[in-house]
Short mmCIF file of C-alpha atoms and ligand atoms in Angstrom, two decimals:
data_model
loop_
_atom_site.label_atom_id
_atom_site.label_comp_id
_atom_site.label_asym_id
_atom_site.label_seq_id
_atom_site.Cartn_x
_atom_site.Cartn_y
_atom_site.Cartn_z
CA UNK A 1 -9.70 0.85 -23.41
CA UNK A 2 -12.18 2.86 -25.01
CA UNK A 3 -10.60 3.59 -27.82
CA UNK A 4 -10.10 1.59 -31.14
CA UNK A 5 -6.40 -0.16 -31.82
CA UNK A 6 -4.62 -1.69 -35.33
CA UNK A 7 -6.91 -4.77 -34.10
CA UNK A 8 -10.17 -2.76 -34.91
CA UNK A 9 -9.38 -1.77 -38.15
CA UNK A 10 -9.08 -4.07 -41.59
CA UNK A 11 -5.08 -2.71 -42.59
CA UNK A 12 -4.93 -4.94 -45.73
CA UNK A 13 -3.60 -3.03 -48.30
CA UNK A 14 -3.95 0.12 -46.70
CA UNK A 15 -0.48 2.92 -46.85
CA UNK A 16 -0.59 2.66 -42.67
CA UNK A 17 1.68 6.42 -40.77
CA UNK A 18 2.59 4.98 -37.11
CA UNK A 19 3.89 7.71 -34.44
CA UNK A 20 6.52 6.02 -33.47
CA UNK A 21 8.32 7.59 -29.71
CA UNK A 22 11.88 6.84 -31.14
CA UNK A 23 12.58 9.76 -28.88
CA UNK A 24 15.52 7.64 -27.31
CA UNK A 25 18.74 9.13 -25.91
CA UNK A 26 22.12 9.27 -28.82
CA UNK A 27 25.62 8.96 -27.31
CA UNK A 28 28.30 9.81 -30.72
CA UNK A 29 25.85 8.87 -32.61
CA UNK A 30 24.38 5.24 -30.95
CA UNK A 31 21.72 4.54 -29.08
CA UNK A 32 21.92 4.43 -26.09
CA UNK A 33 18.84 2.86 -24.50
CA UNK A 34 16.75 1.01 -27.00
CA UNK A 35 13.17 0.15 -24.82
CA UNK A 36 11.68 2.06 -26.23
CA UNK A 37 12.74 1.25 -30.30
CA UNK A 38 11.98 -2.47 -29.07
CA UNK A 39 8.20 -1.71 -28.00
CA UNK A 40 7.24 -0.13 -30.38
CA UNK A 41 8.01 -3.55 -32.75
CA UNK A 42 5.26 -5.43 -32.32
CA UNK A 43 3.00 -2.93 -34.13
CA UNK A 44 5.14 -2.61 -36.62
CA UNK A 45 5.65 -6.68 -36.75
CA UNK A 46 1.39 -6.88 -36.81
CA UNK A 47 1.08 -3.87 -39.66
CA UNK A 48 3.95 -6.14 -41.83
CA UNK A 49 1.86 -9.38 -41.49
CA UNK A 50 -1.76 -8.02 -41.78
CA UNK A 51 -0.86 -6.36 -45.35
CA UNK A 52 -0.34 -3.23 -44.36
CA UNK A 53 2.46 -1.19 -45.97
CA UNK A 54 3.87 1.11 -42.85
CA UNK A 55 6.20 4.60 -42.37
CA UNK A 56 7.22 5.44 -39.58
CA UNK A 57 7.40 8.58 -38.13
CA UNK A 58 8.70 10.86 -34.67
CA UNK A 59 11.17 13.31 -32.94
CA UNK A 60 14.31 13.44 -31.76
CA UNK A 61 15.04 15.42 -29.29
CA UNK A 62 14.01 19.05 -29.51
CA UNK A 63 15.85 20.28 -32.72
CA UNK A 64 14.46 24.06 -33.19
CA UNK A 65 12.23 23.95 -36.69
CA UNK A 66 15.20 22.72 -38.69
CA UNK A 67 16.80 19.82 -39.84
CA UNK A 68 19.71 19.14 -37.88
CA UNK A 69 21.58 16.57 -38.57
CA UNK A 70 22.54 15.37 -34.45
CA UNK A 71 19.13 14.73 -34.03
CA UNK A 72 18.91 12.34 -37.35
CA UNK A 73 16.75 9.78 -36.72
CA UNK A 74 19.25 6.83 -38.94
CA UNK A 75 20.19 5.54 -36.12
CA UNK A 76 16.90 4.09 -35.52
CA UNK A 77 16.10 2.90 -39.20
CA UNK A 78 19.75 0.98 -39.12
CA UNK A 79 18.40 -0.69 -35.25
CA UNK A 80 14.62 -1.73 -36.77
CA UNK A 81 16.27 -3.09 -40.46
CA UNK A 82 18.21 -5.24 -38.46
CA UNK A 83 15.77 -5.99 -35.13
CA UNK A 84 12.91 -6.46 -38.12
CA UNK A 85 15.50 -8.28 -40.60
CA UNK A 86 14.26 -6.67 -43.14
CA UNK A 87 15.64 -2.80 -45.03
CA UNK A 88 13.95 0.11 -43.53
CA UNK A 89 14.21 2.60 -45.72
CA UNK A 90 14.97 6.19 -44.55
CA UNK A 91 13.61 9.22 -45.59
CA UNK A 92 14.87 12.78 -45.50
CA UNK A 93 12.48 14.26 -44.40
CA UNK A 94 8.52 13.95 -43.37
CA UNK A 95 6.84 15.79 -45.79
CA UNK A 96 7.52 16.92 -49.52
CA UNK A 97 7.11 16.04 -53.12
CA UNK A 98 10.32 12.98 -52.11
CA UNK A 99 8.15 11.81 -49.00
CA UNK A 100 4.60 11.45 -51.56
CA UNK A 101 6.44 9.79 -54.57
CA UNK A 102 8.50 7.37 -51.55
CA UNK A 103 4.57 6.14 -50.47
CA UNK A 104 3.49 5.68 -53.73
CA UNK A 105 5.75 3.03 -54.33
CA UNK A 106 6.10 1.44 -51.01
CA UNK A 107 4.69 -1.91 -51.33
CA UNK A 108 2.23 -3.99 -48.44
CA UNK A 109 4.15 -5.18 -46.33
CA UNK A 110 7.79 -2.56 -46.56
CA UNK A 111 8.44 -0.54 -43.91
CA UNK A 112 10.08 3.05 -43.74
CA UNK A 113 11.72 5.69 -41.89
CA UNK A 114 10.34 9.47 -42.59
CA UNK A 115 13.35 11.53 -40.58
CA UNK A 116 12.35 13.57 -37.43
CA UNK A 117 9.35 16.26 -37.41
CA UNK A 118 10.46 18.57 -35.98
CA UNK A 119 12.91 19.56 -38.43
CA UNK A 120 10.00 21.59 -39.29
CA UNK A 121 8.43 24.64 -37.19
CA UNK A 122 5.02 23.09 -37.85
CA UNK A 123 5.47 20.11 -35.93
CA UNK A 124 4.92 21.84 -32.42
CA UNK A 125 2.45 24.32 -33.23
CA UNK A 126 0.40 21.66 -34.29
CA UNK A 127 0.13 23.62 -38.45
CA UNK A 128 -3.05 22.22 -39.45
CA UNK A 129 -1.10 22.28 -43.15
CA UNK A 130 2.00 21.03 -41.74
CA UNK A 131 -0.42 18.14 -41.03
CA UNK A 132 -2.17 17.96 -43.29
CA UNK A 133 0.65 17.24 -45.48
CA UNK A 134 1.98 14.46 -42.79
CA UNK A 135 -1.20 12.63 -43.86
CA UNK A 136 -1.08 12.92 -47.60
CA UNK A 137 -0.94 9.68 -49.10
CA UNK A 138 -2.06 7.52 -45.84
CA UNK A 139 -5.12 6.14 -45.70
CA UNK A 140 -4.97 5.78 -42.04
CA UNK A 141 -2.76 7.28 -38.55
CA UNK A 142 -1.45 4.54 -35.64
CA UNK A 143 -0.92 6.73 -32.74
CA UNK A 144 1.78 3.90 -30.37
CA UNK A 145 3.74 7.45 -29.93
CA UNK A 146 2.62 7.13 -25.55
CA UNK A 147 5.66 9.08 -24.90
CA UNK A 148 4.95 11.93 -26.92
CA UNK A 149 0.99 11.50 -26.19
CA UNK A 150 0.23 14.67 -24.30
CA UNK A 151 2.63 17.21 -27.53
CA UNK A 152 -0.42 18.15 -28.97
CA UNK A 153 1.88 18.01 -32.44
CA UNK A 154 1.16 17.12 -35.51
CA UNK A 155 2.22 14.04 -35.36
CA UNK A 156 1.03 13.48 -32.54
CA UNK A 157 -2.75 15.27 -33.08
CA UNK A 158 -3.01 17.26 -36.45
CA UNK A 159 -2.45 14.76 -38.86
CA UNK A 160 -5.59 12.72 -36.54
CA UNK A 161 -8.03 15.45 -38.03
CA UNK A 162 -6.69 14.24 -41.79
CA UNK A 163 -6.94 10.53 -41.49
CA UNK A 164 -8.97 8.24 -39.32
CA UNK A 165 -6.61 7.31 -36.43
CA UNK A 166 -6.06 4.49 -34.47
CA UNK A 167 -3.99 3.12 -31.46
CA UNK A 168 -0.78 1.04 -31.77
CA UNK A 169 -0.53 -2.25 -29.57
CA UNK A 170 2.11 -0.65 -27.27
CA UNK A 171 -0.01 2.86 -26.54
CA UNK A 172 -2.28 0.45 -25.76
CA UNK A 173 -1.04 -1.82 -23.58
CA UNK A 174 0.23 1.75 -21.85
CA UNK A 175 -3.53 2.92 -21.70
CA UNK A 176 -4.51 -0.54 -19.99
CA UNK A 177 -2.16 -0.71 -17.42
CA UNK A 178 -2.44 2.76 -16.08
CA UNK A 179 -6.26 3.12 -16.42
CA UNK A 180 -6.15 -0.04 -14.26
CA UNK A 181 -3.70 1.75 -11.79
CA UNK A 182 -5.68 5.36 -12.07
CA UNK A 183 -8.65 3.76 -11.55
CA UNK A 184 -8.64 0.15 -9.41
CA UNK A 185 -5.36 0.02 -7.63
CA UNK A 186 -4.61 -2.47 -5.41
CA UNK A 187 -4.54 -1.15 -2.30
CA UNK A 188 -3.06 -0.04 -0.03
CA UNK A 189 -1.20 2.30 -2.67
CA UNK A 190 2.73 4.35 -2.41
CA UNK A 191 4.28 5.97 -4.79
CA UNK A 192 8.00 7.39 -4.66
CA UNK A 193 9.26 10.28 -6.96
CA UNK A 194 12.65 11.65 -7.14
CA UNK A 195 14.85 13.34 -10.01
CA UNK A 196 15.83 17.22 -9.50
CA UNK A 197 13.46 19.36 -9.95
CA UNK A 198 9.70 18.85 -8.07
CA UNK A 199 8.07 21.95 -9.53
CA UNK A 200 7.20 19.65 -12.58
CA UNK A 201 6.11 16.95 -10.59
CA UNK A 202 3.45 18.29 -8.00
CA UNK A 203 0.43 18.32 -10.86
CA UNK A 204 0.40 14.57 -9.60
CA UNK A 205 2.01 14.39 -5.92
CA UNK A 206 -1.11 16.32 -5.19
CA UNK A 207 -3.39 13.67 -7.50
CA UNK A 208 -1.49 11.19 -6.02
CA UNK A 209 -2.12 12.25 -2.24
CA UNK A 210 -5.78 11.21 -2.27
CA UNK A 211 -5.02 7.75 -3.37
CA UNK A 212 -1.67 7.29 -1.02
CA UNK A 213 -0.73 5.72 2.23
CA UNK A 214 2.94 6.78 1.59
CA UNK A 215 4.67 9.04 -0.58
CA UNK A 216 8.48 8.74 -0.58
CA UNK A 217 10.80 11.31 -2.47
CA UNK A 218 13.97 10.12 -2.93
CA UNK A 219 16.44 12.81 -5.22
CA UNK A 220 17.36 15.87 -5.89
CA UNK A 221 13.50 17.38 -5.31
CA UNK A 222 14.46 15.57 -1.45
CA UNK A 223 16.60 18.77 -1.02
CA UNK A 224 13.67 20.68 -1.21
CA UNK A 225 12.49 19.59 2.36
CA UNK A 226 15.74 19.26 3.97
CA UNK A 227 16.08 23.19 2.80
CA UNK A 228 12.76 23.79 4.23
CA UNK A 229 13.23 21.78 7.54
CA UNK A 230 15.99 24.17 8.18
CA UNK A 231 18.89 21.76 7.26
CA UNK A 232 22.35 22.82 5.97
CA UNK A 233 22.53 21.24 2.48
CA UNK A 234 25.45 22.72 1.44
CA UNK A 235 26.81 23.10 -2.13
CA UNK A 236 23.25 20.21 -3.06
CA UNK A 237 21.00 21.19 -5.85
CA UNK A 238 17.94 23.37 -5.57
CA UNK A 239 14.94 24.72 -7.35
CA UNK A 240 14.49 27.89 -5.79
CA UNK A 241 10.93 27.79 -7.40
CA UNK A 242 10.31 24.75 -6.20
CA UNK A 243 10.51 25.60 -2.41
CA UNK A 244 6.89 26.46 -2.07
CA UNK A 245 6.33 24.07 -3.94
CA UNK A 246 7.83 21.24 -1.26
CA UNK A 247 6.14 24.05 1.70
CA UNK A 248 2.06 22.60 0.67
CA UNK A 249 3.65 18.39 0.18
CA UNK A 250 4.57 19.07 3.87
CA UNK A 251 1.28 20.94 4.51
CA UNK A 252 -0.57 18.18 2.98
CA UNK A 253 0.70 15.62 3.11
CA UNK A 254 1.14 15.06 7.39
CA UNK A 255 2.56 12.04 7.94
CA UNK A 256 2.63 9.84 4.63
CA UNK A 257 5.23 12.08 3.50
CA UNK A 258 9.26 9.55 3.99
CA UNK A 259 11.98 11.75 4.01
CA UNK A 260 15.80 10.44 4.18
CA UNK A 261 17.12 9.92 7.31
CA UNK A 262 20.79 9.70 5.34
CA UNK A 263 21.91 11.04 2.29
CA UNK A 264 25.39 10.01 0.76
CA UNK A 265 27.91 12.95 0.00
CA UNK A 266 29.95 14.24 -1.86
CA UNK A 267 32.74 17.41 -3.12
CA UNK A 268 31.42 17.52 -7.03
CA UNK A 269 30.20 15.03 -8.93
CA UNK A 270 32.10 13.16 -10.61
CA UNK A 271 32.61 9.37 -11.54
CA UNK A 272 34.67 8.55 -8.15
CA UNK A 273 34.13 11.84 -6.74
CA UNK A 274 35.32 11.20 -3.14
CA UNK A 275 31.94 11.18 -0.57
CA UNK A 276 30.61 9.67 3.17
CA UNK A 277 27.80 9.20 4.09
CA UNK A 278 25.51 11.16 6.89
CA UNK A 279 23.07 11.73 8.84
CA UNK A 280 20.80 13.68 7.10
CA UNK A 281 20.93 16.48 9.41
CA UNK A 282 24.85 16.31 9.38
CA UNK A 283 25.73 18.03 5.93
CA UNK A 284 28.24 20.03 5.57
CA UNK A 285 28.58 23.31 4.02
CA UNK A 286 30.87 22.77 0.51
CA UNK A 287 29.24 18.92 0.49
CA UNK A 288 26.93 18.44 -1.93
CA UNK A 289 23.40 15.81 -1.34
CA UNK A 290 24.18 12.87 -4.51
CA UNK A 291 22.29 9.52 -3.29
CA UNK A 292 20.33 8.10 -0.32
CA UNK A 293 21.88 7.16 1.53
CA UNK A 294 21.39 2.89 3.43
CA UNK A 295 19.59 3.49 6.25
CA UNK A 296 16.58 5.22 4.33
CA UNK A 297 17.70 2.98 1.49
CA UNK A 298 16.45 0.11 4.11
CA UNK A 299 13.87 2.39 5.69
CA UNK A 300 11.69 3.01 2.69
CA UNK A 301 12.06 -0.58 1.37
CA UNK A 302 10.46 -1.70 4.38
CA UNK A 303 8.26 0.36 4.06
CA UNK A 304 6.64 -0.35 0.82
CA UNK A 305 6.68 -4.00 1.84
CA UNK A 306 3.21 -3.25 3.73
CA UNK A 307 2.05 -1.90 0.08
CA UNK A 308 0.06 -3.89 -2.77
CA UNK A 309 0.71 -1.16 -5.55
CA UNK A 310 4.02 1.01 -6.05
CA UNK A 311 4.47 3.62 -7.96
CA UNK A 312 7.84 5.12 -9.48
CA UNK A 313 9.12 8.20 -11.59
CA UNK A 314 12.38 9.29 -11.04
CA UNK A 315 16.10 8.44 -10.08
CA UNK A 316 16.76 8.76 -6.16
CA UNK A 317 19.72 10.19 -6.85
CA UNK A 318 23.02 11.72 -9.51
CA UNK A 319 21.72 8.49 -11.47
CA UNK A 320 23.89 9.21 -14.45
CA UNK A 321 27.49 9.56 -12.17
CA UNK A 322 28.79 6.05 -10.58
CA UNK A 323 27.88 5.52 -7.79
CA UNK A 324 25.80 7.93 -7.25
CA UNK A 325 22.92 5.17 -9.26
CA UNK A 326 23.62 3.26 -5.94
CA UNK A 327 20.24 3.82 -4.03
CA UNK A 328 18.33 3.53 -7.90
CA UNK A 329 19.51 -0.01 -8.07
CA UNK A 330 18.27 -0.96 -4.91
CA UNK A 331 15.25 0.20 -5.41
CA UNK A 332 15.07 -1.46 -8.38
CA UNK A 333 16.26 -4.76 -6.95
CA UNK A 334 14.15 -4.35 -4.25
CA UNK A 335 10.42 -3.35 -6.17
CA UNK A 336 11.01 -6.97 -7.84
CA UNK A 337 10.71 -8.30 -4.68
CA UNK A 338 8.04 -6.68 -3.07
CA UNK A 339 4.56 -9.13 -3.18
CA UNK A 340 2.73 -6.15 -5.38
CA UNK A 341 1.92 -4.46 -8.30
CA UNK A 342 4.98 -2.10 -9.68
CA UNK A 343 4.64 1.04 -11.78
CA UNK A 344 8.02 2.86 -13.50
CA UNK A 345 7.30 4.98 -15.25
CA UNK A 346 10.85 8.09 -16.90
CA UNK A 347 13.34 7.34 -18.57
CA UNK A 348 16.54 7.10 -15.80
CA UNK A 349 13.44 4.87 -13.31
CA UNK A 350 12.57 2.44 -16.95
CA UNK A 351 17.18 2.40 -17.42
CA UNK A 352 17.44 1.81 -13.88
CA UNK A 353 15.10 -1.06 -14.01
CA UNK A 354 17.11 -2.60 -16.81
CA UNK A 355 20.29 -1.85 -15.88
CA UNK A 356 19.39 -4.24 -12.38
CA UNK A 357 17.65 -6.50 -14.68
CA UNK A 358 14.19 -6.84 -12.94
CA UNK A 359 11.85 -4.68 -15.79
CA UNK A 360 10.60 -8.10 -16.56
CA UNK A 361 8.88 -8.21 -13.14
CA UNK A 362 7.52 -5.03 -13.03
CA UNK A 363 3.67 -4.63 -13.37
CA UNK A 364 4.34 -2.25 -16.15
CA UNK A 365 7.60 -0.65 -17.10
CA UNK A 366 5.98 2.42 -18.68
CA UNK A 367 8.03 3.86 -22.27
CA UNK A 368 5.92 7.83 -21.24
CA UNK A 369 7.63 10.29 -18.64
CA UNK A 370 5.59 13.35 -18.90
CA UNK A 371 2.77 11.56 -20.78
CA UNK A 372 3.06 9.02 -17.95
CA UNK A 373 3.03 12.12 -14.89
CA UNK A 374 -0.12 13.95 -17.00
CA UNK A 375 -1.62 10.68 -17.60
CA UNK A 376 -2.00 10.21 -13.64
CA UNK A 377 -2.49 13.42 -12.65
CA UNK A 378 -5.70 13.44 -14.76
CA UNK A 379 -4.97 15.44 -17.97
CA UNK A 380 -6.11 14.61 -20.91
CA UNK A 381 -3.47 12.94 -23.24
CA UNK A 382 -4.27 15.14 -26.84
CA UNK A 383 -2.48 11.83 -28.56
CA UNK A 384 -5.21 10.22 -27.39
CA UNK A 385 -8.02 12.43 -27.38
CA UNK A 386 -8.04 12.11 -31.14
CA UNK A 387 -8.42 8.21 -31.75
CA UNK A 388 -11.67 6.48 -32.18
CA UNK A 389 -13.60 5.20 -29.95
CA UNK A 390 -14.62 1.58 -29.74
C1 3PG B 401 9.57 12.44 -24.16
O1 3PG B 401 10.75 12.21 -24.11
O2 3PG B 401 9.48 12.94 -23.48
C2 3PG B 401 9.11 12.37 -25.27
O3 3PG B 401 9.66 11.80 -25.83
C3 3PG B 401 8.51 14.10 -25.10
O4 3PG B 401 10.00 14.70 -25.92
P1 3PG B 401 9.94 15.93 -25.38
O5 3PG B 401 9.27 16.43 -24.23
O6 3PG B 401 11.14 17.08 -26.09
O7 3PG B 401 8.07 16.86 -26.26
MG1 MG B 402 10.05 14.84 -21.54
#
């Protein structure tokens, strides 16, 4: 990686603003998946142990540029207090006089967390004044939010115009892994895409087509392929504007493309709803496709055994509704058995390898969703571009 990291600069005695991606799923005010928080700990510990005074900032969810208690980062401060075994103070804001006073009083080895940057409209508009206010009182900016690096926001990009800016350890780890994947993958390469919408992923799918031997499609996006092939899909999810995309990919991918041959269909999307396995040409009106069938899972798995690199993004079924997570979990298990480098990106696929207990067996599990895809597509990530070169 050609960017400077926290290890390339002297952090001793410095006040350091760290942008983390603490955009974690919350359920009734508690953290439903802590992956992104635990991934940020090495940078926080490194800075603390090397004599820096540390203030953390992040967005959470999509509040509309004003405070909304639903999106408070307070649960993350509580989590960090336990994980770091030291009080992590929570500020009610990320800019303003009270924040400036807290930053000015911040001592070496202390860590505090600022409130959601998206409580200000200037965050997503990358307002220059807001970015300058964020930088106030700090000596160094560390971007560790790989998951938000595709956003040119004040806390990911704008603030770096006011402070020397380097990568955190998570950011560096992500970039090292993904640069290798993009520039020098062991061949042959397979890509597995799932999730509901295909229009979001057209760019990355097209970019990957030139590099992959096989492209496996599952999840809701497979429906668009079934539909353009003239198959009945009943009441299954459909993205109208995705139909053209599917047609284009069918044309370009040729024999590289592998689609499911059987699917699980259910009457409704509800836990343990009535369901059955059918061939893709036997989906009846009134039913909806909710997962890959066992024969498709088997066929995908067999095909992957010939690969040296596998990239996976997006769930293969309605992952959040049991038992329609079965194929996604099965995929998380099969990847662990392969003699290949495995790269997993996106919230649900990441959660699946955690749930299956196979995350440790993957070459890399990215904390990014959109950032992971945009990077592979070859887009420039503003939150990375702004960091100091080595
Ligand atoms: C993510 O979860 O994809 C990142 O945290 C970015 O969030 P956003 O899509 O709301 O900008
Ligand atoms: Mg996103």
